[in-house]
Short mmCIF file of C-alpha atoms in Angstrom, two decimals:
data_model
loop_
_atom_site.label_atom_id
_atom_site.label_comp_id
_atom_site.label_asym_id
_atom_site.label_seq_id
_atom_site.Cartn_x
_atom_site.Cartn_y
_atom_site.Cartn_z
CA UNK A 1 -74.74 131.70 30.66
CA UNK A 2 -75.74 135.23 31.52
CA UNK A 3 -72.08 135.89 31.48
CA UNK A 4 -71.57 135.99 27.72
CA UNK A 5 -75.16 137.38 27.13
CA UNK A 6 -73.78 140.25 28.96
CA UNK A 7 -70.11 140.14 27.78
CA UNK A 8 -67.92 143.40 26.20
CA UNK A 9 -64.80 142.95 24.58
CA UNK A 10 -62.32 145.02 26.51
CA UNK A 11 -60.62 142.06 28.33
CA UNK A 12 -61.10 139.55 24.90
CA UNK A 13 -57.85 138.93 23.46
CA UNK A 14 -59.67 139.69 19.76
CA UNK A 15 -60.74 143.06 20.83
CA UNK A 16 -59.17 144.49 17.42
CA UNK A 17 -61.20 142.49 15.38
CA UNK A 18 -64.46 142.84 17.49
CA UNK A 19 -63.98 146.43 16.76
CA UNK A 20 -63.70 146.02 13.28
CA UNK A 21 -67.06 144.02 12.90
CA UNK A 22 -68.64 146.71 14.87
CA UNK A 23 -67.67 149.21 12.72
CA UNK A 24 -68.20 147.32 9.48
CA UNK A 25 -72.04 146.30 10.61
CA UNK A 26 -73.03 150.18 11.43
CA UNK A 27 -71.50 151.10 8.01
CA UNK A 28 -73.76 148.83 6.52
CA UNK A 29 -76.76 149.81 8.05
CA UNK A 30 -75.70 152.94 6.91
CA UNK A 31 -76.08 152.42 3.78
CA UNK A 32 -79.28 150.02 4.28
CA UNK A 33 -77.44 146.91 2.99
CA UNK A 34 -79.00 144.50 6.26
CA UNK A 35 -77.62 141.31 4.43
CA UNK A 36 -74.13 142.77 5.15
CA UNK A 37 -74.74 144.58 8.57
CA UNK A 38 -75.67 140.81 9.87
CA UNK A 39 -72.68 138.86 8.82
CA UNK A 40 -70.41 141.57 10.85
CA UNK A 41 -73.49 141.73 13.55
CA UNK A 42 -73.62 138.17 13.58
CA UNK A 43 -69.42 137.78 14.08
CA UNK A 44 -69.00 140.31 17.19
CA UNK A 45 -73.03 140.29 18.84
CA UNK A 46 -72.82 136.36 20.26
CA UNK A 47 -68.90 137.21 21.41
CA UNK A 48 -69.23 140.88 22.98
CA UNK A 49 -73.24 141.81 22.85
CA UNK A 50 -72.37 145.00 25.17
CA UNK A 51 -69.77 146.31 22.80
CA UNK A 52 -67.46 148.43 25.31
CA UNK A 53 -69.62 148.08 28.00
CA UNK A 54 -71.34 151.27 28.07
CA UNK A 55 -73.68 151.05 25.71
CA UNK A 56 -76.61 149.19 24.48
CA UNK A 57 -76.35 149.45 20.58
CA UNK A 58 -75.50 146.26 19.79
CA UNK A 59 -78.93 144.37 21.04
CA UNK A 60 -81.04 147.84 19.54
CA UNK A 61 -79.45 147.12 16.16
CA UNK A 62 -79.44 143.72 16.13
CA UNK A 63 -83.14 143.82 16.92
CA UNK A 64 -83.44 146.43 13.76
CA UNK A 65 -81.59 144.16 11.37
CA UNK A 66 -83.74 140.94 12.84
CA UNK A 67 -87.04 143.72 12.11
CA UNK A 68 -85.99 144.29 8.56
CA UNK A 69 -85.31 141.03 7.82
CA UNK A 70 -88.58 139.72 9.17
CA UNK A 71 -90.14 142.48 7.14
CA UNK A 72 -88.31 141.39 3.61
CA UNK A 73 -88.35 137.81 4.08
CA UNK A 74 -91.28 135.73 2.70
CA UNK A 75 -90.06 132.46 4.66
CA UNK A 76 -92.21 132.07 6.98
CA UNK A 77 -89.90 129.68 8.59
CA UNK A 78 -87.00 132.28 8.26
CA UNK A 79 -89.80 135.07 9.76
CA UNK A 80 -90.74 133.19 12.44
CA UNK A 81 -86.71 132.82 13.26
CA UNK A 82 -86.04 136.41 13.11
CA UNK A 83 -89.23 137.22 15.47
CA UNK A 84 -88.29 135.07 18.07
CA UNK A 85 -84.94 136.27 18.39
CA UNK A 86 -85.42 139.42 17.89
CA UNK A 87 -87.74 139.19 20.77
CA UNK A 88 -85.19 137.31 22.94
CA UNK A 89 -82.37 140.05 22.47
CA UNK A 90 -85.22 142.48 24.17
CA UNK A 91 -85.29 139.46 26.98
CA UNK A 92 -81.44 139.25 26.97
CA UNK A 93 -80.47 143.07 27.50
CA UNK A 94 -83.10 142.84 30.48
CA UNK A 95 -81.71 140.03 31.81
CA UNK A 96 -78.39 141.79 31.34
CA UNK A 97 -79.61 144.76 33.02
CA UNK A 98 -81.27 142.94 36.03
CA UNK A 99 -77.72 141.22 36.62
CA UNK A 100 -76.05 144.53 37.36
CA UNK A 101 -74.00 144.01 34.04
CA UNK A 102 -74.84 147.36 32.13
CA UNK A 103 -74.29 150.34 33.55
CA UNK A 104 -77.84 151.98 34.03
CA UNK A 105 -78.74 155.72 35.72
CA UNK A 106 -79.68 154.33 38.44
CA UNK A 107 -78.78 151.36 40.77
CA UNK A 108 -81.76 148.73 40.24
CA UNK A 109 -81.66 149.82 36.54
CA UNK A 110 -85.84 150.09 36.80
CA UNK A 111 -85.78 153.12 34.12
CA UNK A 112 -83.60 150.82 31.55
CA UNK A 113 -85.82 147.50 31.80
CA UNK A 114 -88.68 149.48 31.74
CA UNK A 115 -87.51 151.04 28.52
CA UNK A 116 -86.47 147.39 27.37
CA UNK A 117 -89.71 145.86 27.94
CA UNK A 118 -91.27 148.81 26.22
CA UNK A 119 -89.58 149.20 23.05
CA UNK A 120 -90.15 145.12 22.59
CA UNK A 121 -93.90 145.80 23.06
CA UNK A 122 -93.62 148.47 20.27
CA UNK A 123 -91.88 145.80 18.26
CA UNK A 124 -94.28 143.40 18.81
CA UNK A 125 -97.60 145.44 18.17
CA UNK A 126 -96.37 147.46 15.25
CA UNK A 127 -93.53 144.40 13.60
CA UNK A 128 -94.38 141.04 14.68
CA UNK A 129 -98.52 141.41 14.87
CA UNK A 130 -97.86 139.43 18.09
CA UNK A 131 -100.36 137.91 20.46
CA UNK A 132 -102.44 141.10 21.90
CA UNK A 133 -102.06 139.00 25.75
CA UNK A 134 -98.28 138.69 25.42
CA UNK A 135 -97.85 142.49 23.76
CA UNK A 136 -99.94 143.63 27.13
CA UNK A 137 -97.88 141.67 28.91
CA UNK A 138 -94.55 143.74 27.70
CA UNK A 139 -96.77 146.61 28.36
CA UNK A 140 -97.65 145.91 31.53
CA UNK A 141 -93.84 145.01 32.25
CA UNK A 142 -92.39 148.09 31.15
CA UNK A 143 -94.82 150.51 33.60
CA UNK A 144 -93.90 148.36 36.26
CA UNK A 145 -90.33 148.95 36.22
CA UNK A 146 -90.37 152.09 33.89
CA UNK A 147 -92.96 154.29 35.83
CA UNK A 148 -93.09 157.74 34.15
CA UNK A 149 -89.53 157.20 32.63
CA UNK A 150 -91.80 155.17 30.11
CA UNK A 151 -91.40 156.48 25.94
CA UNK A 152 -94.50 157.47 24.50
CA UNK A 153 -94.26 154.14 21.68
CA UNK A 154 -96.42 152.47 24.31
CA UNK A 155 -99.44 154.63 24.14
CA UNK A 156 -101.28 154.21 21.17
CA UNK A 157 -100.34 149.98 21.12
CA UNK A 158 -102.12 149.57 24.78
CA UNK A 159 -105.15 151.71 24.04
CA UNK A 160 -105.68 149.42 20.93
CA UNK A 161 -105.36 146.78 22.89
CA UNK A 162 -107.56 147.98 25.74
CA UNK A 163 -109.95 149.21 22.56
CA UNK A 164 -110.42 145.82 21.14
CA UNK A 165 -110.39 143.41 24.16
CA UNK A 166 -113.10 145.88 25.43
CA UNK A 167 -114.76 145.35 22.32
CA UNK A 168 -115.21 141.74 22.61
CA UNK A 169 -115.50 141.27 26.28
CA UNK A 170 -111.93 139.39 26.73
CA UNK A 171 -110.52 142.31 29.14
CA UNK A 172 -111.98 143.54 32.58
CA UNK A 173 -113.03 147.28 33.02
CA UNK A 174 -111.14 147.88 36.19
CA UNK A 175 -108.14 146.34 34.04
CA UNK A 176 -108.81 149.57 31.50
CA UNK A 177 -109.30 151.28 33.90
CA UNK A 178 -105.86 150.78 35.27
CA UNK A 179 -104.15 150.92 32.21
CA UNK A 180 -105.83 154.17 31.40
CA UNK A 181 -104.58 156.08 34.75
CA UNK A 182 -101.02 154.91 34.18
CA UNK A 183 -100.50 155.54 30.97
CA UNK A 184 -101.82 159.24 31.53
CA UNK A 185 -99.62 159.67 34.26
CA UNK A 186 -97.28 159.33 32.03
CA UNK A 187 -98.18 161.21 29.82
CA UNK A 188 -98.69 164.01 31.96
CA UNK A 189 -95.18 163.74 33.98
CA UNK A 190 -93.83 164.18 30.49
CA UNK A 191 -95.24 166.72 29.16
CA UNK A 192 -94.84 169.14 32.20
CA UNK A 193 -91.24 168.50 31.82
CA UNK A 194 -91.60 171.22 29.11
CA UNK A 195 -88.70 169.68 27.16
CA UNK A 196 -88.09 168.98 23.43
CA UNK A 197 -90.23 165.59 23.65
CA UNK A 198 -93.33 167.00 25.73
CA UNK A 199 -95.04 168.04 22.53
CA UNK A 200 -94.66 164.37 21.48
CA UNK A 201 -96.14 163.06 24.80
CA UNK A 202 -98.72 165.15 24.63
CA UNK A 203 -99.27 164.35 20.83
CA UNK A 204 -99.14 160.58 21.89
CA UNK A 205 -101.67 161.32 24.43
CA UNK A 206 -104.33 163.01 22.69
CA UNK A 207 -104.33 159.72 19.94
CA UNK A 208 -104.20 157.43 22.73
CA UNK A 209 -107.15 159.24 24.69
CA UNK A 210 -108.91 159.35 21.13
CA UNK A 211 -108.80 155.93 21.04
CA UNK A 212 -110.02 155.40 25.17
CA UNK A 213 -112.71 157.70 24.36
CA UNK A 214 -114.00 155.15 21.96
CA UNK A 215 -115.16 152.41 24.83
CA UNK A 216 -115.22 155.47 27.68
CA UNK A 217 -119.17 154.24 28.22
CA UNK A 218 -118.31 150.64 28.68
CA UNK A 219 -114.97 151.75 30.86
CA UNK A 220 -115.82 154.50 33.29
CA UNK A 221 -118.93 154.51 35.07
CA UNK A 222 -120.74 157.07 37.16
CA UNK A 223 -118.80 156.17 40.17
CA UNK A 224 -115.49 156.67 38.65
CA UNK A 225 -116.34 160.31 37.40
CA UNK A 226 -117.26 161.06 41.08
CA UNK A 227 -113.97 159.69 42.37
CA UNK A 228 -112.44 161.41 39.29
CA UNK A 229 -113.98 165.05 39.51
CA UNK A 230 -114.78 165.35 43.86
CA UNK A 231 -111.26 166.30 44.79
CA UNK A 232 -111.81 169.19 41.64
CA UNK A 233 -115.18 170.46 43.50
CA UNK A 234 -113.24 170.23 47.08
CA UNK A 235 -110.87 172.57 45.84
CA UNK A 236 -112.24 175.07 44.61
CA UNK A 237 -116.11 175.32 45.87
CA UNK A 238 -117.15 178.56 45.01
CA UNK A 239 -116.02 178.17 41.61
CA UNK A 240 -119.20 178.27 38.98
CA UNK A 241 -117.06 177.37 36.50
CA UNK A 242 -115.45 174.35 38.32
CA UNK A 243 -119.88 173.55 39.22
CA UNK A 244 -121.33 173.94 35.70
CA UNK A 245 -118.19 171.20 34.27
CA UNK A 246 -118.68 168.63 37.07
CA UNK A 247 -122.53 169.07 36.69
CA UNK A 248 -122.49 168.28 33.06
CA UNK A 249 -119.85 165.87 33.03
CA UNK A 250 -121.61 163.68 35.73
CA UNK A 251 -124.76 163.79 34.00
CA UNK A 252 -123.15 162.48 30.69
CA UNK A 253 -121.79 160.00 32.19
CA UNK A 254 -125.07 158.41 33.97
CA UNK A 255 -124.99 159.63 37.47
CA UNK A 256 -129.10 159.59 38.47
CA UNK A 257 -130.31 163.20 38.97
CA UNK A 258 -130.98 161.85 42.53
CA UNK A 259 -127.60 160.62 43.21
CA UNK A 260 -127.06 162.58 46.78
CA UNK A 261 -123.39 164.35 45.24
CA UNK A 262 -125.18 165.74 41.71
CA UNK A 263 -128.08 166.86 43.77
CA UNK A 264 -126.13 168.88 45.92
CA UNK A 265 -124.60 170.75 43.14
CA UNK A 266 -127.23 171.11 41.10
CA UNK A 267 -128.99 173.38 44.09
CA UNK A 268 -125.38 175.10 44.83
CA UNK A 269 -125.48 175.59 40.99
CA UNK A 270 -128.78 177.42 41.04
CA UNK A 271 -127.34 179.99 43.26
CA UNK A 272 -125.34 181.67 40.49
CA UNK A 273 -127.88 183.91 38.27
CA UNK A 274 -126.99 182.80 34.55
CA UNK A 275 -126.15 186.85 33.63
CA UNK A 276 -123.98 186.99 36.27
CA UNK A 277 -122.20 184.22 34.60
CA UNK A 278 -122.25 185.72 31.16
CA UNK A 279 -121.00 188.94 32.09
CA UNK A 280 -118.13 187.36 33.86
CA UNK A 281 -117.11 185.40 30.70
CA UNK A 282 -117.66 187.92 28.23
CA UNK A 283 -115.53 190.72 30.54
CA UNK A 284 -112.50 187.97 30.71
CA UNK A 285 -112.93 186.54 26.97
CA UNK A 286 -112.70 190.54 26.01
CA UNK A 287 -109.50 190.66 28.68
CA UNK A 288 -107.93 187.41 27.65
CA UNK A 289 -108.53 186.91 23.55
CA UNK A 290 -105.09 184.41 23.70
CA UNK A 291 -106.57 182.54 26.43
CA UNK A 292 -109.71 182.47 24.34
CA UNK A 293 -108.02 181.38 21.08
CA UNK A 294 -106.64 178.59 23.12
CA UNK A 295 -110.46 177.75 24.54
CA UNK A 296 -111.69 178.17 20.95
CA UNK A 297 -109.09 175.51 19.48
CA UNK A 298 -110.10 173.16 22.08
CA UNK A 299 -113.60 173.61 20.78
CA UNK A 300 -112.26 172.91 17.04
CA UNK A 301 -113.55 176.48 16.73
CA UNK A 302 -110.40 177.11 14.29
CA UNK A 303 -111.54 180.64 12.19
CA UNK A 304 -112.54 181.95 15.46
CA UNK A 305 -109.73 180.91 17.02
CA UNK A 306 -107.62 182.55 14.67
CA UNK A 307 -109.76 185.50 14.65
CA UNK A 308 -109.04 185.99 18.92
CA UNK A 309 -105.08 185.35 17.98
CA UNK A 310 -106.04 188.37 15.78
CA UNK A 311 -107.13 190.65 18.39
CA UNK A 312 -104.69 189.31 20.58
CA UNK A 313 -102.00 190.23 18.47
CA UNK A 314 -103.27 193.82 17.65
CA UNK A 315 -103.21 194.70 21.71
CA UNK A 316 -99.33 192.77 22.56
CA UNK A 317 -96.53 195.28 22.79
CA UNK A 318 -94.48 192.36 23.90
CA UNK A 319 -92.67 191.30 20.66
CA UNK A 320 -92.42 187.81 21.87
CA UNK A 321 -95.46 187.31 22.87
CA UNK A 322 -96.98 188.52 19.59
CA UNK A 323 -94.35 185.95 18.05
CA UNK A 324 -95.71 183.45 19.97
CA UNK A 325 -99.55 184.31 18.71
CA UNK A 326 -98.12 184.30 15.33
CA UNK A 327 -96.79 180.82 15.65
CA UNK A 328 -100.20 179.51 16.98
CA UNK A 329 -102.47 180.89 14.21
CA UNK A 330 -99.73 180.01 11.64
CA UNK A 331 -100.38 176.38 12.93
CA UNK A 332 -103.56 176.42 13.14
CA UNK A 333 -104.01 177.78 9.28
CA UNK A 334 -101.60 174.99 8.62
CA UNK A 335 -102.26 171.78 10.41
CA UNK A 336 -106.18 172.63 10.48
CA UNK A 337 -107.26 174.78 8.04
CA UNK A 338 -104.46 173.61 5.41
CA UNK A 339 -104.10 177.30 4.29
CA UNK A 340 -100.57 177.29 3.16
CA UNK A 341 -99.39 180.20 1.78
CA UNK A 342 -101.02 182.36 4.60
CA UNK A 343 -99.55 179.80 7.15
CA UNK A 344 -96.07 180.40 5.49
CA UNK A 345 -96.07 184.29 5.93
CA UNK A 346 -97.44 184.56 9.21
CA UNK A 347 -94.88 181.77 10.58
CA UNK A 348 -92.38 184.33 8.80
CA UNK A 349 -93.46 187.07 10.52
CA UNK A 350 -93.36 185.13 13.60
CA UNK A 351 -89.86 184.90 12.72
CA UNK A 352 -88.93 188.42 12.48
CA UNK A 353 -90.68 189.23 15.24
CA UNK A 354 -88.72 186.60 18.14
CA UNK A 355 -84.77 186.16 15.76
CA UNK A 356 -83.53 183.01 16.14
CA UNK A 357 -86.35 181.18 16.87
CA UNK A 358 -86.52 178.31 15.00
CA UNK A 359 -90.18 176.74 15.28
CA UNK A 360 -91.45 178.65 12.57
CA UNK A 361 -88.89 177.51 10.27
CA UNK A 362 -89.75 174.02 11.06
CA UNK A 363 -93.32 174.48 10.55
CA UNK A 364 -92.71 176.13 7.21
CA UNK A 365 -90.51 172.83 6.73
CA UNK A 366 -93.69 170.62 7.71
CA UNK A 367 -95.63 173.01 5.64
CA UNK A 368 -93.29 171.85 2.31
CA UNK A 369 -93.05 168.42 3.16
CA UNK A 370 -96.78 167.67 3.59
CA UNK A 371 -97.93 169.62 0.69
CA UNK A 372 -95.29 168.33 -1.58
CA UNK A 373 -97.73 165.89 -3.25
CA UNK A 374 -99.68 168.25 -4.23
CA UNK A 375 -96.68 169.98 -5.97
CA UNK A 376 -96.75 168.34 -9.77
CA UNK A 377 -95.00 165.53 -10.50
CA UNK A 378 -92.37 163.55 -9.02
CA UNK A 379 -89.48 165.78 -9.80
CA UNK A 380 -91.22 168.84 -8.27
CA UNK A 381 -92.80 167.02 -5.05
CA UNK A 382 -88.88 166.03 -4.74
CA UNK A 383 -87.97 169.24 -5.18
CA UNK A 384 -90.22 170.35 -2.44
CA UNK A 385 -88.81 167.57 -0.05
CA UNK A 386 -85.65 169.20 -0.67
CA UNK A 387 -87.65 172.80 0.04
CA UNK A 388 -88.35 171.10 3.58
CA UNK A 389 -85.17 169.72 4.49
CA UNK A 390 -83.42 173.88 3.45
CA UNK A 391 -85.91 174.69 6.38
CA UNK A 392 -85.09 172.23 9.10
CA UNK A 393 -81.68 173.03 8.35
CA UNK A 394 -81.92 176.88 9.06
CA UNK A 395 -83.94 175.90 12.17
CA UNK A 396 -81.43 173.76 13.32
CA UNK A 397 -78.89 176.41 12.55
CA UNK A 398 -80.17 179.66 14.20
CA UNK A 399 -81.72 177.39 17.12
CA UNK A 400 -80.35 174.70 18.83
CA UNK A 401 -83.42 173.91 20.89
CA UNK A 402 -84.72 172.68 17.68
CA UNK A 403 -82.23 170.77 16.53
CA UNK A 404 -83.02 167.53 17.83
CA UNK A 405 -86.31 168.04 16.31
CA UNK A 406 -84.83 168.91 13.00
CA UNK A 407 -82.27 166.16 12.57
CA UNK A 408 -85.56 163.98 13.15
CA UNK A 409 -87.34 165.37 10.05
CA UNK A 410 -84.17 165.95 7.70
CA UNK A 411 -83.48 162.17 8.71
CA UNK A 412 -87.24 161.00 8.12
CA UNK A 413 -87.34 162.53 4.50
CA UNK A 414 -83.34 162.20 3.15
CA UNK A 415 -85.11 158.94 1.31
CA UNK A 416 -87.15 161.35 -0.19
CA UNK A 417 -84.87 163.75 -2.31
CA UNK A 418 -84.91 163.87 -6.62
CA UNK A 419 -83.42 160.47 -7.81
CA UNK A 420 -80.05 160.65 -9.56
CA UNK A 421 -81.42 159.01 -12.40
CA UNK A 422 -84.41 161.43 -12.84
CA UNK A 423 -81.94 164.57 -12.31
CA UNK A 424 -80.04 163.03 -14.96
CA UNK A 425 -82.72 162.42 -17.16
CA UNK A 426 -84.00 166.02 -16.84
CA UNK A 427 -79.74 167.45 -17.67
CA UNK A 428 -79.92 168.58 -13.99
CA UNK A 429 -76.67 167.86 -11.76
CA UNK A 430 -75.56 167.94 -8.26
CA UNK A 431 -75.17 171.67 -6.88
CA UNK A 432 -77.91 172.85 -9.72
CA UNK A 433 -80.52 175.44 -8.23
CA UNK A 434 -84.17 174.60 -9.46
CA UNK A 435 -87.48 176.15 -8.48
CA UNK A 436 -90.07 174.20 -6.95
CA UNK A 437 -93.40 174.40 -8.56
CA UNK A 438 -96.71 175.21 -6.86
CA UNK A 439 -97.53 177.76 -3.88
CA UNK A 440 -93.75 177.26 -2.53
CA UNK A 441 -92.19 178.64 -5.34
CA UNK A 442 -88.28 178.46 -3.56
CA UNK A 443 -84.97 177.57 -5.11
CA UNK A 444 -83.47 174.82 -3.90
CA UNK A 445 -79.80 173.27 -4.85
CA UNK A 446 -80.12 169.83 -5.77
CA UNK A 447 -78.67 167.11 -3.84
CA UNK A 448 -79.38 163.63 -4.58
#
């Protein structure tokens, strides 16, 4: 019954022991050894599933042990096993949370079966390859009851999914349609939140709007861009700016050059002399060179980008501001122009500019980590793994904004450090310092 699908152990006489498994199954997983995590899983999930009561752990482990085992196993009887009951814990914990029998934020527990339903459509896009109808239908599910309290691990799985049924006719546009509003909303409530995950949202968005923009022209017609850009127009009238985008946007998208709205701009349009308009840009861009290094990036205009963060930099007297233009062109000569070195001392001098700001350090960290294969061989791109994690770790220590962020990364790439067998091979030993090859040139101690 829903009872014991629900059930914690504080009133069961073997509480001890239920405990113990609990423990002994997370020290397992620990260590990666999911053979062992499932025996003592397998002893306390069926008797206590909600552990104390107050959290959820229990069904998002079990469903990581079931994951890795499906992954490992080449039964496809066993693999078909693990699938569906990994997928019926997800149906379980909702069920549990529906009943009242977890504690949730909120009374109807909407945010925590929202999150349920999408965290088991991740698992079934990304794990289980399930049925694209039954993964939308999880999707689908977890905006319902999730709204904007929705993680970002549904975005890029629905605009697949939206991507390929669009693709071969199986999915209505106004169904799209839907799915694409929602899921920017979001995306959007997110990322104004301004908190340590927006930058993720708004990552997430940007790959999931990629992959809209690929069907856009069978999707969103004429009509919708209206419905879309009017309110923009009512706003703000007067606005060439505001004209010139609707005007072009509206044409791209189909709308007849006799269509009454278009027309009506277009002669509003014609009112504003075209060196009016160019004086007015070039006396902000010359006013504004960080607003247009932002403008330029959107463009994928990167070395003129970098060349506005330049100027804007020369005229800041505001030391954190300048920091801040620092940080952007050091990440835009890393992540787009793949200019390493340079990236690394302007992030640095971002550093010195703003103390204890620890974004730079973590970029530097990204910078190691994603250039480590081109550092040598495996000992040295190892080495620069462990170059990386030195960096997350002084983010995380002068900056506790970051930290979350940084126990992510050092987490991500621990797998990734020298072997002890290579170390030992080479005569090198726990504690050692070594220098990393290539353009990092550090010394890092060497921890297995």
């Amino acid at each position: 019954g829903l009872s014991a699908q629900c059930a914690n152990w504080n009133d069961n006489p073997n509480k001890d022991q239920l405990e113990e498994y609990h423990v002994l199954y997370q020290q397992a997983l620990d260590l990666e050894d999911y053979k062992e995590a499932f025996f003592y899983w397998s002893k306390v999930f069926p008797v206590a599933p909600a552990a104390d009561g107050k959290r959820i752990s229990q069904y998002l482990e079990g469903i990581k042990i079931y994951n890795k085992l499906f992954a490992t196993s080449t039964d496809e009887t066993k693999k078909t096993e693990y699938k569906t009951k990994a997928l019926a814990i997800y149906d379980q914990l909702v069920a549990c949370y529906q009943a009242g029998a977890i504690a949730c934020k909120t009374d109807d527990c909407k945010a925590e079966i929202g999150f349920a339903y999408g965290r088991k459509a991740f698992s079934m896009f990304y794990v289980y390859n399930s049925l694209y109808s039954q993964t939308l239908e999880a999707i689908d599910l977890a905006i319902e009851y999730g709204g904007n309290e929705n993680e970002y691990v549904i975005f890029a799985p629905a605009a697949s999914i939206v991507a390929y049924n669009i693709g071969n006719e199986t999915m209505e546009k106004e169904k799209a349609v839907q799915l694409y509003k929602s899921l920017n909303e979001i995306a959007d409530y997110n990322i104004n939140k301004e908190d340590h995950l927006s930058e993720y949202y708004l990552q997430a968005k940007e790959n999931m709007n990629g992959t809209f923009a690929t069907v856009e022209d069978v999707i969103f017609d004429c009509d919708y861009f209206k419905e879309k850009l009017q309110p923009d127009y009512e706003s703000d009238p007067e606005n060439p700016d505001v004209l010139k985008y609707i005007i072009l946007t509206l044409k791209q998208k189909g709308c007849a050059p006799e269509d009454p709205f278009l027309a009506d701009l277009e002669v509003k349009w014609a009112k504003y002399a075209s060196e009016y308009n160019a004086q007015q840009q070039a006396t902000f861009n010359a006013n504004n060179p960080a607003v247009m290094a932002k403008t330029l990036y959107d463009q994928g205009k990167f070395q003129d980008a970098i060349a506005k963060y330049d100027e804007a930099i020369d005229v800041e007297t505001d030391n954190e501001k300048k920091a801040s233009y620092m940080f952007s062109k050091a990440s835009i000569l890393f992540r787009k122009l793949s200019s390493y070195s340079s990236a690394r001392s302007t992030a640095l001098e971002a550093a010195n500019l703003k103390p204890n700001w620890g974004r730079p350090y973590l970029l530097i960290g990204d910078m190691y980590a994603k250039g480590a294969r081109g550092c040598g061989d495996d000992w040295n791109q190892r080495l620069a793994i462990l170059a990386a994690i030195d960096k997350y770790k002084q983010a995380r220590n002068i900056d506790s904004s970051v930290e979350d962020d940084a126990n992510k990364r050092i987490a991500n790439y621990n797998g990734s450090k020298p072997s002890k067998d290579n170390a030992f091979m080479r005569g090198v030993k726990n504690g050692d310092r070594q220098t990393v090859g290539c353009w990092i040139g550090e010394s890092v101690t060497i921890n297995y």
